[in-house]
Amino acid sequence: MDIRTQKPINHAIHTNPAHDLRLVECEIPKLAADQCLVHVRATGICGSDVHFWKHGHIGPMIVTGDNGLGHESAGVVIDVGESVTRFKPGDRVAMECGVPCSKATCDFCRTGRYHACPDVVFFSTPPHHGTLRRYHAHPEAWLHKIPDNVSFEEGSLLEPLTVALAGIDRSGLRLADPLVICGAGPIGLVTLLAANAAGAEPIVITDLDEGRLAKAKELVPRVRPIAVQRGESAVDVGKRIVDALGQEAKLVMECTGVESSVHSGIYATRFGGTVFVIGVGKDFQNIPFMHMSAKEIDLKFQYRYHDIYPKSISLVAAGLVNLKPLVSHRYRLEEGVEAFETASNPRSGAIKVQILDD
């Protein structure tokens, strides 16, 4: 399709402060000099997308107007701005959706911590529209070429993999470190894949959902799953984790953000160990303060990522991380509302819901 001679509909999925979710028609964006027009071929639904729809905010990031969703996307370049030099129509790309100011006066951008830039534009975070649309204009500097042996679905899954790899890097995980992963949702499972590639051993993973634990075992057969029971005390869960691991954990990667799960991870951690929180939870939470103090347990957190996309692409292209089994449901772009209903319904058994557009 030559977008310059035809008038295709640029469908997108939007929400608003009234928590509506709908398919809308948008203008096809005009390109700035440094932008590429991308036909978005695959987008994964992230928990944050559902959270913005259902709750209208994540911490201080509040939906105040009409807001397009989606930031796990890959597609094909169909047009380029006049100053673009690295891409041409037909190139297959994954989109890094956090675009910092890149000014020399910005300490975070200058020192390589661009994910902390106070003026970052993160597509799908209010007030910036997301990439869950047919055509999206993206800055050249924040597109990454994907090889032909990486599908568009895998290209969209690079974003959650990048989150996991950032956690692996920042947590300091080393070969043969005993590891606990709390939560077998999409981020927990992709963290499992990344930790497996990084050589963690042994690995325990926890969840309330037996189906997700079965998926974890399918992805990494050597993982040791623990089914958490509702109402079970964090101390008891911590003891069961230690029993399954055969020792106290050197590192816990907490992928739910749920207070009781964080507590369980803390009670499973050895003296001098680390609990590393990737999950997004309530604004304020309690912690077992004196237990952590007496065992010198470090509690660390992660905010997005930086400089990780090339690693993600290399691992997937080389076959060291297989993202394909994570996709549980697929929908067309025009079925986006239905896709979100599936992604937000625990009874659906969804792991990763993909919205595709040919």
Coordinates of C-alpha atoms in Angstrom, one line a residue:
M1 CA 0.0 0.0 0.0
D2 CA 1.3 3.5 -0.9
I3 CA 0.0 5.6 1.9
R4 CA 0.7 8.7 0.0
T5 CA -1.8 7.9 -2.7
Q6 CA -4.4 6.0 -0.7
K7 CA -6.5 7.0 2.4
P8 CA -6.5 4.0 4.8
I9 CA -8.1 4.3 8.2
N10 CA -5.7 4.8 11.1
H11 CA -7.5 2.9 13.8
A12 CA -6.3 3.1 17.4
I13 CA -7.4 2.0 20.9
H14 CA -8.1 4.9 23.3
T15 CA -9.3 5.3 26.9
N16 CA -10.3 8.4 28.9
P17 CA -10.9 9.6 32.5
A18 CA -14.4 8.0 32.3
H19 CA -12.6 4.6 31.8
D20 CA -14.2 4.1 28.4
L21 CA -12.3 1.9 26.0
R22 CA -13.0 2.3 22.3
L23 CA -11.8 1.9 18.7
V24 CA -11.2 5.3 17.2
E25 CA -10.2 6.8 13.8
C26 CA -7.1 9.0 13.9
E27 CA -5.3 11.2 11.4
I28 CA -2.3 9.6 9.7
P29 CA 0.5 11.6 11.3
K30 CA 2.7 14.0 9.3
L31 CA 6.3 13.3 9.7
A32 CA 8.9 15.5 11.4
A33 CA 12.2 15.5 9.7
D34 CA 13.7 12.9 12.1
Q35 CA 10.7 10.6 12.2
C36 CA 9.7 7.4 10.4
L37 CA 6.1 6.4 9.7
V38 CA 5.6 2.8 10.9
H39 CA 2.8 0.5 10.0
V40 CA 2.4 -1.2 13.4
R41 CA 2.1 -4.9 12.8
A42 CA 2.0 -6.3 16.3
T43 CA 1.3 -4.8 19.8
G44 CA 1.2 -6.6 23.1
I45 CA -1.2 -5.5 25.8
C46 CA 0.7 -4.6 29.0
G47 CA -0.7 -4.6 32.5
S48 CA 0.0 -0.9 32.6
D49 CA -2.4 -0.4 29.6
V50 CA -5.1 -2.2 31.5
H51 CA -4.3 -0.2 34.6
F52 CA -4.6 3.1 32.8
W53 CA -8.0 2.0 31.4
K54 CA -9.4 0.5 34.6
H55 CA -8.0 2.9 37.2
G56 CA -7.0 6.0 35.3
H57 CA -3.6 6.4 36.7
I58 CA -0.3 4.8 37.8
G59 CA 1.2 6.8 40.6
P60 CA 1.4 10.4 39.4
M61 CA 0.8 9.5 35.8
I62 CA -2.9 10.3 35.4
V63 CA -5.3 10.0 32.4
T64 CA -6.7 13.5 32.0
G65 CA -8.0 13.4 28.5
D66 CA -8.4 11.1 25.5
N67 CA -5.4 8.8 25.6
G68 CA -4.1 6.1 23.2
L69 CA -2.8 2.9 24.7
G70 CA 0.0 0.5 23.8
H71 CA 3.8 0.6 23.9
E72 CA 4.9 -3.0 23.1
S73 CA 5.0 -2.7 19.3
A74 CA 6.9 -3.7 16.2
G75 CA 6.2 -3.0 12.5
V76 CA 7.5 -2.0 9.2
V77 CA 8.7 1.5 8.1
I78 CA 6.6 2.8 5.2
D79 CA 7.8 6.4 5.0
V80 CA 10.7 8.5 6.4
G81 CA 11.3 12.1 7.2
E82 CA 13.8 14.2 5.2
S83 CA 16.7 13.9 7.7
V84 CA 16.3 10.2 8.3
T85 CA 19.4 8.2 7.3
R86 CA 19.3 4.9 9.1
F87 CA 15.9 3.5 7.9
K88 CA 14.1 3.2 4.6
P89 CA 10.6 1.9 3.6
G90 CA 10.4 -1.8 4.1
D91 CA 12.7 -2.0 7.2
R92 CA 11.3 -4.1 10.0
V93 CA 11.6 -2.4 13.4
A94 CA 10.9 -2.6 17.1
M95 CA 10.0 0.6 18.8
E96 CA 11.6 1.8 22.0
C97 CA 8.8 4.0 23.4
G98 CA 10.6 6.1 26.0
V99 CA 12.0 9.1 24.1
P100 CA 14.1 11.4 26.3
C101 CA 15.0 15.0 25.6
S102 CA 18.6 14.1 24.8
K103 CA 19.8 17.6 25.6
A104 CA 23.3 18.2 26.8
T105 CA 21.9 20.2 29.7
C106 CA 20.0 17.1 31.0
D107 CA 22.2 15.2 33.5
F108 CA 20.3 12.0 33.1
C109 CA 20.5 11.9 29.3
R110 CA 24.2 13.1 29.4
T111 CA 25.2 10.3 31.7
G112 CA 23.3 7.5 30.0
R113 CA 20.4 7.2 32.4
Y114 CA 17.9 8.6 29.9
H115 CA 15.0 6.6 31.3
A116 CA 15.1 9.1 34.2
C117 CA 14.9 12.1 32.0
P118 CA 12.2 14.4 33.5
D119 CA 11.1 15.4 30.0
V120 CA 10.8 11.9 28.6
V121 CA 8.0 11.2 26.2
F122 CA 6.8 7.7 26.9
F123 CA 4.2 6.6 24.4
S124 CA 0.9 5.5 26.1
T125 CA 1.7 7.3 29.3
P126 CA -0.6 10.3 29.7
P127 CA -0.7 12.7 28.0
H128 CA 1.1 10.9 25.1
H129 CA -0.8 8.6 22.8
G130 CA 0.5 5.0 22.5
T131 CA 1.5 2.9 19.6
L132 CA -1.6 0.7 19.5
R133 CA -2.7 2.1 16.2
R134 CA -2.2 1.3 12.5
Y135 CA 0.2 4.1 11.7
H136 CA 2.5 5.7 14.2
A137 CA 5.3 8.3 13.7
H138 CA 8.4 7.4 15.7
P139 CA 11.8 9.2 16.0
E140 CA 14.5 7.5 14.0
A141 CA 16.9 7.4 17.1
W142 CA 14.4 5.2 19.0
L143 CA 13.7 2.5 16.4
H144 CA 15.7 -0.8 16.3
K145 CA 16.0 -2.9 13.2
I146 CA 14.9 -6.5 13.8
P147 CA 16.3 -9.3 11.6
D148 CA 14.1 -11.4 9.3
N149 CA 14.2 -14.4 11.7
V150 CA 12.5 -12.3 14.4
S151 CA 8.7 -12.1 13.8
F152 CA 6.7 -8.9 14.5
E153 CA 5.1 -10.7 17.5
E154 CA 8.6 -11.3 18.9
G155 CA 9.5 -7.8 18.1
S156 CA 6.7 -6.5 20.2
L157 CA 7.7 -8.8 23.0
L158 CA 11.1 -7.3 23.1
E159 CA 9.7 -4.6 25.3
P160 CA 8.8 -6.8 28.3
L161 CA 12.0 -8.8 27.7
T162 CA 13.9 -5.5 27.9
V163 CA 12.2 -4.8 31.3
A164 CA 13.4 -8.2 32.5
L165 CA 16.9 -7.8 31.2
A166 CA 17.2 -4.4 32.8
G167 CA 16.2 -6.1 36.1
I168 CA 18.8 -8.9 35.5
D169 CA 21.5 -6.3 34.9
R170 CA 20.6 -4.0 37.8
S171 CA 20.1 -6.8 40.3
G172 CA 23.6 -8.2 39.7
L173 CA 22.5 -11.8 39.1
R174 CA 25.4 -14.1 38.5
L175 CA 25.9 -17.7 37.3
A176 CA 24.5 -20.2 39.8
D177 CA 22.9 -17.6 42.0
P178 CA 19.8 -19.2 43.8
L179 CA 16.9 -17.1 42.6
V180 CA 13.2 -16.7 43.5
I181 CA 10.8 -15.1 41.0
C182 CA 7.6 -13.9 42.6
G183 CA 4.8 -13.9 40.1
A184 CA 4.3 -15.9 36.9
G185 CA 2.5 -13.3 34.9
P186 CA 4.0 -11.9 31.6
I187 CA 6.9 -10.1 33.3
G188 CA 7.5 -13.0 35.7
L189 CA 7.7 -15.4 32.9
V190 CA 9.9 -13.3 30.7
T191 CA 12.1 -12.7 33.7
L192 CA 12.3 -16.5 34.1
L193 CA 13.4 -16.8 30.5
A194 CA 16.1 -14.1 31.0
A195 CA 17.3 -15.6 34.3
N196 CA 17.5 -19.1 32.7
A197 CA 19.7 -17.6 29.9
A198 CA 21.8 -15.8 32.6
G199 CA 22.5 -19.1 34.4
A200 CA 20.6 -18.7 37.7
E201 CA 20.4 -22.0 39.6
P202 CA 18.2 -23.1 41.3
I203 CA 15.1 -21.1 40.4
V204 CA 11.8 -21.1 42.3
I205 CA 8.7 -19.2 40.9
T206 CA 5.5 -18.5 42.8
D207 CA 2.0 -17.6 41.8
L208 CA -1.6 -18.1 42.8
D209 CA -2.5 -19.4 39.4
E210 CA -1.7 -23.1 38.7
G211 CA -2.0 -22.5 35.0
R212 CA 0.7 -19.8 35.0
L213 CA 2.9 -22.1 37.0
A214 CA 2.4 -24.8 34.5
K215 CA 3.4 -22.4 31.7
A216 CA 6.6 -21.5 33.7
K217 CA 7.4 -25.3 33.9
E218 CA 6.8 -25.6 30.2
L219 CA 9.1 -22.7 29.4
V220 CA 11.9 -23.7 31.8
P221 CA 11.5 -27.4 32.9
R222 CA 14.1 -27.1 35.7
V223 CA 12.1 -24.3 37.5
R224 CA 10.5 -25.2 40.8
P225 CA 7.0 -23.9 41.0
I226 CA 5.2 -23.0 44.2
A227 CA 1.4 -22.4 44.3
V228 CA 0.6 -19.7 46.8
Q229 CA -2.8 -20.1 48.6
R230 CA -5.0 -17.0 49.3
G231 CA -4.8 -16.1 52.9
E232 CA -1.5 -17.9 53.5
S233 CA 0.9 -15.9 55.6
A234 CA 4.0 -14.4 54.0
V235 CA 6.2 -16.1 56.6
D236 CA 4.7 -19.5 55.7
V237 CA 5.1 -18.8 52.0
G238 CA 8.7 -17.7 52.6
K239 CA 9.4 -21.0 54.4
R240 CA 8.0 -23.0 51.5
I241 CA 10.1 -21.1 49.1
V242 CA 13.3 -21.8 51.1
D243 CA 12.4 -25.5 51.3
A244 CA 11.8 -25.7 47.5
L245 CA 15.0 -23.8 46.8
G246 CA 17.0 -25.9 49.2
Q247 CA 18.5 -22.7 50.7
E248 CA 17.6 -19.1 51.3
A249 CA 17.6 -17.0 48.2
K250 CA 20.5 -14.7 47.3
L251 CA 18.2 -12.8 45.0
V252 CA 14.4 -12.4 44.8
M253 CA 12.9 -10.8 41.7
E254 CA 9.5 -9.6 42.7
C255 CA 7.3 -9.2 39.6
T256 CA 3.8 -8.5 41.0
G257 CA 4.1 -5.4 43.2
V258 CA 1.6 -7.0 45.6
E259 CA 2.5 -6.3 49.2
S260 CA 2.0 -9.9 50.5
S261 CA 4.2 -11.2 47.7
V262 CA 7.0 -8.7 48.5
H263 CA 6.8 -9.9 52.1
S264 CA 7.1 -13.5 51.1
G265 CA 10.2 -12.7 49.0
I266 CA 11.7 -10.9 51.9
Y267 CA 11.1 -13.9 54.3
A268 CA 12.8 -16.2 51.8
T269 CA 16.0 -14.0 51.5
R270 CA 19.3 -14.8 53.1
F271 CA 21.4 -12.5 55.2
G272 CA 22.9 -9.9 52.9
G273 CA 20.6 -10.9 50.0
T274 CA 18.5 -8.6 47.8
V275 CA 14.8 -8.3 47.0
F276 CA 14.5 -6.6 43.6
V277 CA 11.0 -5.2 42.8
I278 CA 10.0 -5.0 39.2
G279 CA 6.3 -5.2 39.7
V280 CA 4.0 -2.1 40.0
G281 CA 1.9 -2.0 43.1
K282 CA 0.0 0.4 45.5
D283 CA 1.5 3.8 46.1
F284 CA 2.1 3.0 49.8
Q285 CA 3.1 -0.3 51.3
N286 CA 4.3 -1.7 54.6
I287 CA 7.5 -3.8 54.9
P288 CA 8.9 -6.1 57.7
F289 CA 11.4 -3.4 58.6
M290 CA 13.3 -5.0 61.5
H291 CA 13.5 -8.4 59.8
M292 CA 15.2 -6.7 56.9
S293 CA 17.4 -4.7 59.1
A294 CA 18.6 -7.7 61.2
K295 CA 19.4 -9.6 58.0
E296 CA 20.9 -6.7 56.0
I297 CA 18.4 -7.4 53.2
D298 CA 18.6 -4.8 50.4
L299 CA 15.3 -3.7 48.8
K300 CA 15.8 -2.3 45.3
F301 CA 13.5 -1.1 42.5
Q302 CA 13.5 -0.6 38.8
Y303 CA 12.0 2.1 36.6
R304 CA 11.8 1.1 33.0
Y305 CA 15.2 0.5 31.2
H306 CA 17.9 2.1 29.1
D307 CA 20.4 0.8 26.5
I308 CA 18.9 -2.8 26.6
Y309 CA 17.0 -3.2 23.3
P310 CA 20.1 -4.4 21.3
K311 CA 20.7 -7.1 23.9
S312 CA 17.1 -8.2 23.7
I313 CA 17.2 -8.4 19.9
S314 CA 20.5 -10.4 20.0
L315 CA 19.2 -12.9 22.5
V316 CA 16.0 -13.6 20.5
A317 CA 17.7 -13.7 17.1
A318 CA 20.2 -16.2 18.4
G319 CA 17.5 -18.4 19.9
L320 CA 18.8 -18.0 23.5
V321 CA 15.4 -16.6 24.6
N322 CA 12.2 -18.0 23.0
L323 CA 9.4 -15.5 23.4
K324 CA 6.9 -17.3 21.1
P325 CA 5.2 -19.5 23.8
L326 CA 4.2 -16.4 25.8
V327 CA 1.5 -15.4 23.3
S328 CA -1.8 -16.9 24.4
H329 CA -4.4 -14.9 22.4
R330 CA -4.4 -13.0 19.1
Y331 CA -6.8 -10.3 17.8
R332 CA -7.1 -8.0 14.9
L333 CA -6.7 -4.3 15.5
E334 CA -10.4 -3.8 14.9
E335 CA -11.0 -6.3 17.7
G336 CA -8.9 -4.3 20.2
V337 CA -11.7 -3.7 22.7
E338 CA -12.3 -7.4 22.9
A339 CA -8.6 -8.1 23.2
F340 CA -8.4 -5.8 26.3
E341 CA -11.4 -7.6 27.8
T342 CA -9.5 -10.9 27.5
A343 CA -6.3 -9.4 28.8
S344 CA -8.1 -8.0 31.9
N345 CA -10.1 -11.1 32.7
P346 CA -8.3 -13.6 35.0
R347 CA -10.6 -16.3 33.9
S348 CA -9.4 -16.1 30.3
G349 CA -6.1 -17.7 31.2
A350 CA -4.3 -15.0 29.1
I351 CA -0.6 -14.7 29.3
K352 CA 0.2 -12.2 26.6
V353 CA -2.5 -10.9 24.3
Q354 CA -1.3 -9.7 20.9
I355 CA -3.1 -7.3 18.6
L356 CA -2.1 -7.8 15.0
D357 CA -2.6 -5.8 11.8
D358 CA -1.6 -7.1 8.4

